[in-house]
Amino acid sequence: MLERLQQRLGLQTIPGIFFTSAAVAIVFVALAVPFDEQVAGSFGVLTGWVARNLGWFYILAVSSLLIFLLGLAVSRYGSIRLGGDDSRPDYTNLTWFTMLFAAGIGTILMFWGVAEPVSHFASPPFDGVDSRSEQAATDAMTISLYHFGLHTWTIFAMPGLAIAYFAYRHNLPMRISSLFYPVLGDRAFGPLGWAIDVIAVLGTLFGVATSLGLGTLQLNSGLNYLFGIPTNGFVQVVLITMIASIAAVSVALGLDKGVRRLSQLNIILAMILILFVAVVGPTIFIAEGMVQSVGDYFDALPWLAFWTETFKETDWQRQWTLFYWAWTISWAPYVGIFIARISRGRTIREFVAGVLFAPTAFTLVWFGVFGLSAISVESSGQVALAEQVQEDPSVAIFAFLEAFPLAEVASALSVVIIVIFFTTSSDSASLVIDTLTRREEQPSRVRQRIFWAAAQGVVAATLLLAGGLEALQNVITSLGLPFCLLLLFMAVSLFRALRADYRGYDVTDLVKGRAFPEVEATESEPKQENNDVSKTADRY
């Protein structure tokens, strides 16, 4: 039946994945629109339960994955290439960085770059720290970097590395279910694998919809500041419709013509905004603060990475850390596949170093310029920044820019950057969801990519109308748990495959139990060239 429906609609998909994912999204929207309060309340209850009982699991899982990736990079497996042994990267380092960053957390940094440091500066999360004190400023920067630094990019790097490895080195389909082939065998290409891919599709859809919702709130605030446009649900739905339309055009153009050019343009505009604030703001204070923040971050990282508020029963960690981790984890399948698509030919060591440290360095600069400047503005009393952020965090960057010359010009530039970050996130996600829902030999139909771009907009609008920022946070925190489990299984599966690869075996040997016979050479012996790549893609 699904095959006939697909033919009538002119689609090229795996029907079990495409139609199941679409049906769940449609049912969610159909229930959330008339029963918005009940849906929002249900997710609120579920989020509270997850935070009380499994918050520690999120913290432990993400920190453990960071240690695992760093260990891989410095181990003997670090020299293995994501592709054949003679393959080389498809993109230059600069192009690679701009693409992975724009598809990652560009929208998030625009929203929280000012709001989070000011929030922690005015309301310190740690006992015994006075509001607006020197220690409060230090902690505010350290926590912000913890939330958006190595841990965030660990969540993106784990699936990205695993997908690139299995796709380019073993010719498996670029799909989340392929990562479980060393564990599931051919079952990864049947209904069980489809179920994994449906989870990945829904995580991507709701994760990106959350970002689009936050971006819309911020965009509405910027337009209100510049042109007096009211901030309400109707305007936000119109904005989402407009941005989804732009994303649909970009996604129709494809990866190289659409996403790459928008990503490069946005990095240029973001750098212009950074330079503007750095020059007209407290330049020396920013430079000194950035140097100190690096030391504070790495000094606090070992204990902060495993801090779980055990002896302080508050809701702070649920509202901040758990929300960030769950949100980022829900993005993991999408960003992971996108990063994998642009990372062929790099070694594991190059991949881990690039994906973890290059964006973290940019994050340090971003928070160094915007976060430290915002703390300076709040301390000097130029703008009642903390009060406005507490009332509505979406206005943070626009209220902050009021303290500088050419505020309207800078705010207009911020609006443009938000729109492009918004668009690159949406069109990148649409490309990835399309990849997850079709076979590799099937052509990518424009109508399929446009459908997923539209679906993201509809879900984002529904979440906003169902409760705004709180609804966005509750939904994503609740849905992050199954993806967190998937990340841990990915690490196990990747490590098993790398051990076999190092000894010259293929993943099919691993599945059939031939990779680690007792009579074979020990793992300390060098790997033989592996030309026996898996030919399982046609089984899907």
Coordinates of C-alpha atoms in Angstrom, one line a residue:
M1 CA 0.0 0.0 0.0
L2 CA 2.8 2.4 0.9
E3 CA 4.6 1.6 -2.3
R4 CA 1.5 2.5 -4.3
L5 CA 1.0 5.7 -2.4
Q6 CA 4.7 6.6 -3.0
Q7 CA 4.2 6.0 -6.8
R8 CA 1.1 8.2 -6.9
L9 CA 2.9 11.0 -5.1
G10 CA 6.0 10.7 -7.3
L11 CA 8.4 10.1 -4.4
Q12 CA 11.6 8.1 -4.1
T13 CA 11.9 6.9 -0.5
I14 CA 12.0 4.0 1.9
P15 CA 8.2 4.0 2.5
G16 CA 8.5 2.5 6.0
I17 CA 10.8 5.4 7.2
F18 CA 9.3 8.3 5.2
F19 CA 5.6 7.7 5.8
T20 CA 6.0 6.6 9.5
S21 CA 8.0 9.8 10.3
A22 CA 5.6 12.0 8.4
A23 CA 2.6 10.4 10.1
V24 CA 4.0 10.9 13.6
A25 CA 4.7 14.6 12.8
I26 CA 1.2 15.1 11.4
V27 CA -0.4 13.4 14.4
F28 CA 1.6 15.6 16.8
V29 CA 0.5 18.8 15.0
A30 CA -3.1 17.6 14.8
L31 CA -3.2 17.0 18.6
A32 CA -1.1 20.0 19.7
V33 CA -3.2 22.6 17.9
P34 CA -6.6 21.9 19.5
F35 CA -5.1 20.6 22.8
D36 CA -2.1 22.9 23.2
E37 CA -2.4 23.2 27.0
Q38 CA -2.7 19.5 27.6
V39 CA 0.2 18.7 25.3
A40 CA 2.4 21.3 26.8
G41 CA 1.4 20.1 30.3
S42 CA 2.2 16.5 29.5
F43 CA 5.7 17.3 28.2
G44 CA 6.2 19.5 31.3
V45 CA 5.5 16.5 33.6
L46 CA 7.7 14.2 31.5
T47 CA 10.6 16.7 31.5
G48 CA 10.3 17.0 35.3
W49 CA 10.6 13.2 35.7
V50 CA 13.6 13.0 33.3
A51 CA 15.4 15.8 35.2
R52 CA 14.8 14.3 38.6
N53 CA 15.7 10.7 37.7
L54 CA 18.0 10.8 34.7
G55 CA 19.7 14.1 34.7
W56 CA 22.9 12.4 36.0
F57 CA 22.7 10.1 33.0
Y58 CA 22.9 13.0 30.5
I59 CA 25.8 14.5 32.3
L60 CA 27.8 11.2 32.6
A61 CA 27.0 10.2 29.0
V62 CA 28.2 13.4 27.3
S63 CA 31.3 13.7 29.4
S64 CA 32.2 10.0 28.7
L65 CA 31.8 10.5 25.0
L66 CA 34.2 13.5 25.1
I67 CA 36.8 11.3 26.8
F68 CA 36.2 8.5 24.2
L69 CA 36.7 10.8 21.2
L70 CA 39.8 12.3 22.6
G71 CA 41.1 8.8 23.3
L72 CA 40.4 7.8 19.7
A73 CA 42.2 10.8 18.3
V74 CA 45.5 10.1 20.2
S75 CA 45.3 6.3 19.8
R76 CA 46.6 4.1 17.0
Y77 CA 43.2 4.4 15.3
G78 CA 43.6 8.2 14.8
S79 CA 45.5 7.7 11.5
I80 CA 42.6 5.7 9.9
R81 CA 41.0 7.7 7.1
L82 CA 37.3 8.3 6.5
G83 CA 37.5 6.7 3.1
G84 CA 40.2 4.8 1.2
D85 CA 43.8 5.0 2.5
D86 CA 44.6 7.3 -0.5
S87 CA 41.5 9.5 -0.2
R88 CA 41.9 13.2 0.6
P89 CA 39.4 15.9 1.8
D90 CA 36.7 17.2 -0.6
Y91 CA 36.8 20.7 1.0
T92 CA 39.5 23.0 2.2
N93 CA 39.8 23.5 6.0
L94 CA 38.2 27.0 5.8
T95 CA 35.2 25.9 3.7
W96 CA 34.8 22.8 5.9
F97 CA 34.7 24.8 9.1
T98 CA 32.2 27.4 7.8
M99 CA 29.8 24.7 6.7
L100 CA 29.9 22.6 9.8
F101 CA 29.6 25.7 12.1
A102 CA 26.7 27.2 10.2
A103 CA 24.8 23.9 10.3
G104 CA 25.6 23.5 14.0
I105 CA 25.0 26.1 16.7
G106 CA 25.1 29.5 14.8
T107 CA 21.4 30.1 15.7
I108 CA 22.0 29.1 19.3
L109 CA 25.0 31.5 19.8
M110 CA 22.9 34.4 18.4
F111 CA 20.2 33.7 20.9
W112 CA 22.3 32.9 24.0
G113 CA 25.6 34.8 23.3
V114 CA 24.4 37.7 25.4
A115 CA 21.5 36.2 27.4
E116 CA 23.3 33.4 29.2
P117 CA 26.4 35.2 30.6
V118 CA 24.2 38.1 31.8
S119 CA 21.7 35.7 33.4
H120 CA 24.4 33.9 35.3
F121 CA 26.2 37.2 36.2
A122 CA 23.0 38.6 37.7
S123 CA 21.8 35.3 39.2
P124 CA 24.8 33.1 40.1
P125 CA 24.0 29.3 40.2
F126 CA 26.6 28.5 42.8
D127 CA 26.1 29.1 46.6
G128 CA 28.1 31.8 48.3
V129 CA 28.6 33.8 45.1
D130 CA 27.3 37.4 45.2
S131 CA 25.3 38.7 42.2
R132 CA 27.3 40.9 39.9
S133 CA 30.6 40.1 41.7
E134 CA 34.0 39.3 40.2
Q135 CA 33.4 35.6 40.9
A136 CA 29.9 35.8 39.4
A137 CA 31.4 37.1 36.2
T138 CA 34.1 34.4 36.1
D139 CA 31.5 31.7 36.7
A140 CA 29.1 33.1 34.1
M141 CA 31.8 32.9 31.4
T142 CA 32.9 29.4 32.5
I143 CA 29.4 28.0 32.5
S144 CA 28.6 29.5 29.1
L145 CA 31.7 28.0 27.6
Y146 CA 30.9 24.6 29.2
H147 CA 27.5 24.7 27.6
F148 CA 28.7 25.6 24.1
G149 CA 32.2 24.3 24.0
L150 CA 33.7 20.8 23.8
H151 CA 30.6 19.1 25.2
T152 CA 28.3 20.4 22.6
W153 CA 30.6 19.5 19.7
T154 CA 31.2 16.1 21.3
I155 CA 27.5 15.4 20.7
F156 CA 27.8 16.4 17.1
A157 CA 31.2 14.7 16.5
M158 CA 30.2 11.3 17.7
P159 CA 27.6 10.5 15.1
G160 CA 29.5 12.5 12.5
L161 CA 32.6 10.4 12.9
A162 CA 30.7 7.1 13.0
I163 CA 28.6 7.9 10.0
A164 CA 31.6 9.0 7.9
Y165 CA 33.6 6.0 8.9
F166 CA 31.0 3.4 8.0
A167 CA 29.8 5.2 4.9
Y168 CA 33.2 6.1 3.3
R169 CA 35.3 3.2 4.6
H170 CA 32.8 0.3 4.4
N171 CA 30.3 1.6 1.8
L172 CA 27.3 1.3 4.1
P173 CA 24.4 3.6 3.6
M174 CA 24.7 7.1 5.1
R175 CA 22.0 6.4 7.6
I176 CA 21.9 6.1 11.4
S177 CA 20.9 2.4 11.3
S178 CA 24.1 1.6 9.4
L179 CA 26.1 2.4 12.6
F180 CA 24.5 -0.6 14.2
Y181 CA 25.5 -3.1 11.5
P182 CA 28.4 -4.5 13.6
V183 CA 25.9 -5.3 16.3
L184 CA 22.7 -6.1 14.4
G185 CA 24.1 -7.5 11.2
D186 CA 21.6 -7.6 8.3
R187 CA 18.8 -6.7 10.8
A188 CA 20.0 -3.2 10.5
F189 CA 18.6 -3.2 6.9
G190 CA 15.1 -4.3 7.9
P191 CA 12.3 -3.1 10.2
L192 CA 14.6 -2.8 13.2
G193 CA 16.9 -0.5 11.3
W194 CA 13.9 1.5 10.0
A195 CA 12.8 2.1 13.6
I196 CA 16.2 3.5 14.4
D197 CA 16.1 5.8 11.4
V198 CA 12.5 7.0 12.3
I199 CA 13.8 8.0 15.7
A200 CA 16.7 9.9 14.0
V201 CA 14.3 11.7 11.6
L202 CA 11.9 12.7 14.4
G203 CA 14.8 13.9 16.6
T204 CA 16.1 16.0 13.7
L205 CA 12.7 17.4 12.9
F206 CA 11.9 18.4 16.5
G207 CA 15.4 19.5 17.3
V208 CA 15.6 21.9 14.4
A209 CA 12.0 23.0 14.9
T210 CA 13.1 24.1 18.4
S211 CA 15.9 26.1 17.0
L212 CA 13.6 27.7 14.4
G213 CA 11.2 28.5 17.3
L214 CA 14.0 30.3 19.3
G215 CA 15.2 32.0 16.1
T216 CA 11.7 33.3 15.4
L217 CA 11.3 34.7 18.9
Q218 CA 14.6 36.5 18.5
L219 CA 13.8 37.7 15.0
N220 CA 10.4 39.0 16.1
S221 CA 12.1 41.0 18.9
G222 CA 14.6 42.4 16.4
L223 CA 11.9 43.5 14.0
N224 CA 10.0 45.0 16.9
Y225 CA 13.1 47.0 17.9
L226 CA 13.8 48.2 14.4
F227 CA 10.3 48.7 13.0
G228 CA 7.9 48.5 15.8
I229 CA 6.4 45.2 14.5
P230 CA 4.3 43.6 17.3
T231 CA 5.6 40.5 19.1
N232 CA 2.8 37.9 19.0
G233 CA 1.9 34.5 17.7
F234 CA 0.5 35.7 14.3
V235 CA 3.7 37.6 13.4
Q236 CA 5.9 34.6 14.5
V237 CA 3.9 32.2 12.3
V238 CA 4.3 34.6 9.4
L239 CA 8.1 34.8 10.0
I240 CA 8.4 31.0 10.2
T241 CA 6.5 30.8 6.9
M242 CA 8.8 33.3 5.2
I243 CA 12.0 31.6 6.5
A244 CA 10.7 28.2 5.6
S245 CA 10.1 29.4 2.0
I246 CA 13.7 30.8 1.8
A247 CA 15.0 27.5 3.2
A248 CA 12.9 25.6 0.6
V249 CA 14.6 27.5 -2.2
S250 CA 18.0 26.9 -0.7
V251 CA 17.4 23.2 -0.2
A252 CA 16.2 22.9 -3.8
L253 CA 19.5 24.2 -5.0
G254 CA 21.4 21.5 -3.1
L255 CA 24.5 21.3 -0.9
D256 CA 27.1 23.1 -3.0
K257 CA 25.0 25.8 -4.5
G258 CA 22.7 26.6 -1.6
V259 CA 24.0 25.6 1.8
R260 CA 27.7 26.2 1.2
R261 CA 27.2 29.7 -0.2
L262 CA 24.8 30.7 2.6
S263 CA 27.2 29.3 5.2
Q264 CA 30.2 31.2 3.9
L265 CA 28.2 34.4 3.6
N266 CA 26.9 34.1 7.2
I267 CA 30.4 33.5 8.7
I268 CA 31.5 36.7 7.0
L269 CA 28.6 38.7 8.4
A270 CA 29.1 37.2 11.8
M271 CA 32.8 38.2 11.8
I272 CA 31.8 41.7 10.8
L273 CA 29.4 41.9 13.8
I274 CA 32.1 40.5 16.1
L275 CA 34.7 43.0 14.9
F276 CA 32.2 45.8 15.3
V277 CA 31.5 45.0 19.0
A278 CA 35.2 44.2 19.7
V279 CA 36.3 47.6 18.3
V280 CA 33.6 49.9 19.7
G281 CA 33.2 48.0 22.9
P282 CA 35.6 47.5 25.8
T283 CA 38.4 46.1 23.6
I284 CA 41.1 45.7 26.3
F285 CA 38.6 44.2 28.8
I286 CA 37.5 41.7 26.1
A287 CA 41.1 40.7 25.2
E288 CA 42.0 40.2 28.9
G289 CA 38.8 38.4 29.7
M290 CA 39.2 36.0 26.8
V291 CA 42.6 35.0 27.9
Q292 CA 41.4 34.5 31.5
S293 CA 38.3 32.6 30.3
V294 CA 40.3 30.0 28.5
G295 CA 42.2 29.2 31.8
D296 CA 39.0 29.3 33.9
Y297 CA 37.2 27.0 31.5
F298 CA 39.9 24.3 31.3
D299 CA 40.5 24.6 35.1
A300 CA 36.8 24.1 35.9
L301 CA 36.1 21.5 33.2
P302 CA 37.1 18.3 35.0
W303 CA 34.6 18.9 37.9
L304 CA 32.0 20.9 36.0
A305 CA 31.7 18.0 33.5
F306 CA 30.5 15.7 36.2
W307 CA 28.6 18.2 38.4
T308 CA 25.0 17.1 39.0
E309 CA 23.7 19.4 41.8
T310 CA 23.6 16.4 44.1
F311 CA 23.6 18.6 47.3
K312 CA 21.6 21.5 46.0
E313 CA 18.0 20.6 45.0
T314 CA 17.1 23.4 42.5
D315 CA 15.7 23.5 39.0
W316 CA 18.7 25.3 37.6
Q317 CA 20.4 22.3 35.9
R318 CA 17.2 21.2 34.2
Q319 CA 16.6 24.7 32.8
W320 CA 20.1 25.1 31.5
T321 CA 22.5 22.1 31.2
L322 CA 19.9 19.3 30.7
F323 CA 18.0 21.4 28.2
Y324 CA 21.2 22.1 26.2
W325 CA 22.4 18.5 26.2
A326 CA 19.0 17.2 25.2
W327 CA 18.5 19.8 22.5
T328 CA 22.0 19.2 21.1
I329 CA 21.5 15.4 21.2
S330 CA 18.2 15.7 19.3
W331 CA 20.3 17.5 16.6
A332 CA 23.0 14.9 16.6
P333 CA 21.7 12.7 13.8
Y334 CA 21.1 15.7 11.5
V335 CA 24.4 17.5 12.2
G336 CA 26.3 14.2 12.3
I337 CA 25.2 13.2 8.9
F338 CA 25.8 16.7 7.5
I339 CA 29.3 16.8 9.0
A340 CA 29.9 13.3 7.6
R341 CA 28.9 14.4 4.1
I342 CA 31.6 17.1 4.1
S343 CA 34.3 15.2 5.9
R344 CA 35.3 12.4 3.5
G345 CA 39.1 11.9 3.2
R346 CA 40.1 13.2 6.7
T347 CA 41.8 11.1 9.3
I348 CA 40.0 10.3 12.5
R349 CA 42.6 12.5 14.3
E350 CA 42.0 15.4 11.9
F351 CA 38.2 15.0 12.2
V352 CA 38.2 15.0 16.0
A353 CA 40.6 17.9 16.3
G354 CA 38.7 19.9 13.7
V355 CA 35.1 19.3 14.9
L356 CA 35.9 19.6 18.6
F357 CA 38.4 22.4 18.9
A358 CA 37.9 24.7 15.9
P359 CA 34.2 25.5 16.7
T360 CA 35.1 25.6 20.4
A361 CA 37.7 28.3 19.6
F362 CA 35.1 30.3 17.7
T363 CA 32.7 29.9 20.6
L364 CA 35.3 31.3 22.9
V365 CA 35.7 34.3 20.7
W366 CA 32.0 34.8 20.4
F367 CA 31.3 34.7 24.1
G368 CA 34.5 36.6 24.8
V369 CA 33.2 39.5 22.6
F370 CA 29.5 39.4 23.3
G371 CA 29.4 37.8 26.8
L372 CA 32.2 39.9 28.3
S373 CA 30.9 43.1 26.7
A374 CA 27.4 42.3 28.0
I375 CA 28.8 41.9 31.5
S376 CA 30.6 45.2 31.1
V377 CA 27.4 46.9 29.9
E378 CA 25.4 45.5 32.9
S379 CA 28.1 46.5 35.4
S380 CA 28.3 50.0 34.1
G381 CA 24.5 50.5 34.2
Q382 CA 24.4 51.7 30.6
V383 CA 21.4 49.4 29.9
A384 CA 19.3 47.4 32.3
L385 CA 20.3 44.3 30.5
A386 CA 19.8 41.6 33.1
E387 CA 16.3 42.8 33.8
Q388 CA 15.3 42.7 30.1
V389 CA 16.9 39.3 29.6
Q390 CA 15.1 37.9 32.6
E391 CA 11.8 39.1 31.2
D392 CA 12.5 38.0 27.6
P393 CA 15.9 36.4 26.6
S394 CA 15.0 36.9 22.9
V395 CA 15.6 40.6 23.2
A396 CA 19.1 40.2 24.7
I397 CA 21.3 41.0 21.7
F398 CA 19.2 44.0 20.6
A399 CA 19.0 45.5 24.1
F400 CA 22.8 44.9 24.4
L401 CA 23.5 46.7 21.1
E402 CA 21.7 49.8 22.4
A403 CA 24.8 50.6 24.4
F404 CA 26.9 51.1 21.2
P405 CA 27.1 53.5 18.4
L406 CA 25.1 52.6 15.2
A407 CA 22.8 50.4 17.3
E408 CA 20.1 50.3 14.6
V409 CA 22.6 49.3 11.9
A410 CA 24.2 46.6 14.1
S411 CA 20.7 45.3 15.0
A412 CA 19.7 45.1 11.4
L413 CA 22.9 43.1 10.6
S414 CA 22.0 40.8 13.5
V415 CA 18.6 40.2 12.0
V416 CA 20.1 39.3 8.7
I417 CA 22.6 36.9 10.4
I418 CA 19.7 35.3 12.3
V419 CA 17.7 34.8 9.1
I420 CA 20.6 33.1 7.4
F421 CA 21.6 30.9 10.4
F422 CA 17.9 30.1 10.5
T423 CA 17.9 29.2 6.8
T424 CA 21.1 27.1 6.8
S425 CA 19.9 25.1 9.8
S426 CA 16.6 24.3 8.1
D427 CA 17.9 23.5 4.6
S428 CA 20.8 21.4 6.0
A429 CA 18.3 19.5 8.1
S430 CA 16.0 19.0 5.1
L431 CA 18.9 17.5 3.1
V432 CA 19.8 15.2 5.9
I433 CA 16.2 14.0 6.5
D434 CA 15.8 13.3 2.9
T435 CA 19.0 11.2 3.0
L436 CA 17.6 9.3 6.0
T437 CA 14.3 8.5 4.3
R438 CA 15.5 7.2 0.9
R439 CA 17.9 4.6 -0.5
E440 CA 21.2 5.9 -1.7
E441 CA 20.6 4.8 -5.3
Q442 CA 17.3 6.7 -5.4
P443 CA 17.5 10.3 -6.8
S444 CA 16.9 13.1 -4.3
R445 CA 13.6 14.6 -5.3
V446 CA 13.2 18.4 -4.8
R447 CA 9.6 17.8 -3.6
Q448 CA 10.8 15.6 -0.8
R449 CA 13.3 18.1 0.5
I450 CA 10.8 20.9 0.3
F451 CA 8.3 18.8 2.3
W452 CA 10.7 18.4 5.2
A453 CA 11.6 22.1 5.1
A454 CA 7.9 22.8 5.4
A455 CA 7.4 20.2 8.1
Q456 CA 10.1 21.9 10.3
G457 CA 8.2 25.2 10.0
V458 CA 4.9 23.7 10.8
V459 CA 6.2 21.9 13.9
A460 CA 8.1 25.1 15.1
A461 CA 4.9 27.2 14.7
T462 CA 2.9 24.5 16.6
L463 CA 5.4 24.5 19.5
L464 CA 5.4 28.3 19.7
L465 CA 1.7 28.5 19.8
A466 CA 1.5 25.7 22.4
G467 CA 3.6 27.5 25.0
G468 CA 6.5 29.5 23.5
L469 CA 10.0 29.1 25.0
E470 CA 8.9 26.8 27.9
A471 CA 7.1 24.4 25.5
L472 CA 10.2 24.3 23.3
Q473 CA 12.4 23.5 26.3
N474 CA 10.1 20.8 27.7
V475 CA 9.5 19.0 24.4
I476 CA 13.2 18.8 23.5
T477 CA 14.4 17.7 27.0
S478 CA 11.8 14.9 27.0
L479 CA 12.7 13.6 23.5
G480 CA 16.5 13.8 24.0
L481 CA 16.7 10.6 26.1
P482 CA 16.4 8.0 23.3
F483 CA 19.0 9.8 21.2
C484 CA 21.4 9.8 24.1
L485 CA 21.1 6.0 24.3
L486 CA 21.8 5.9 20.5
L487 CA 25.0 7.9 20.9
L488 CA 26.3 5.4 23.4
F489 CA 25.6 2.5 21.2
M490 CA 27.3 4.3 18.3
A491 CA 30.5 4.6 20.4
V492 CA 30.4 0.9 21.1
S493 CA 29.7 -0.1 17.5
L494 CA 32.4 2.3 16.1
F495 CA 35.1 1.0 18.5
R496 CA 34.3 -2.7 17.6
A497 CA 34.6 -1.8 13.9
L498 CA 37.9 0.2 14.4
R499 CA 39.5 -2.8 16.2
A500 CA 38.6 -5.1 13.3
D501 CA 39.7 -2.5 10.7
Y502 CA 43.1 -2.1 12.4
R503 CA 43.7 -5.8 12.0
G504 CA 42.6 -5.8 8.4
Y505 CA 39.1 -7.1 8.7
D506 CA 35.9 -5.8 7.2
V507 CA 32.6 -5.2 9.2
T508 CA 31.1 -8.3 7.6
D509 CA 33.9 -10.3 9.2
L510 CA 33.0 -8.7 12.5
V511 CA 29.3 -9.6 12.2
K512 CA 30.2 -13.2 11.3
G513 CA 32.6 -13.5 14.2
R514 CA 35.7 -13.8 12.1
A515 CA 37.4 -10.6 13.1
F516 CA 38.8 -11.7 16.5
P517 CA 39.7 -15.4 16.3
E518 CA 42.1 -16.6 19.0
V519 CA 44.7 -17.8 16.5
E520 CA 45.0 -14.5 14.7
A521 CA 47.7 -11.9 15.3
T522 CA 47.5 -9.6 18.3
E523 CA 46.1 -6.1 18.0
S524 CA 49.6 -4.6 18.4
E525 CA 50.5 -5.8 14.9
P526 CA 50.1 -3.2 12.1
K527 CA 46.9 -3.2 10.1
Q528 CA 47.0 -4.7 6.6
E529 CA 45.5 -2.7 3.8
N530 CA 41.7 -3.1 3.8
N531 CA 40.3 -3.5 0.3
D532 CA 37.4 -5.7 1.3
V533 CA 34.7 -3.0 1.8
S534 CA 31.2 -4.1 2.6
K535 CA 28.7 -4.4 -0.2
T536 CA 25.6 -4.4 2.0
A537 CA 24.1 -1.1 0.7
D538 CA 21.9 -2.9 -1.8
R539 CA 20.2 -4.9 0.9
Y540 CA 18.2 -1.9 2.2

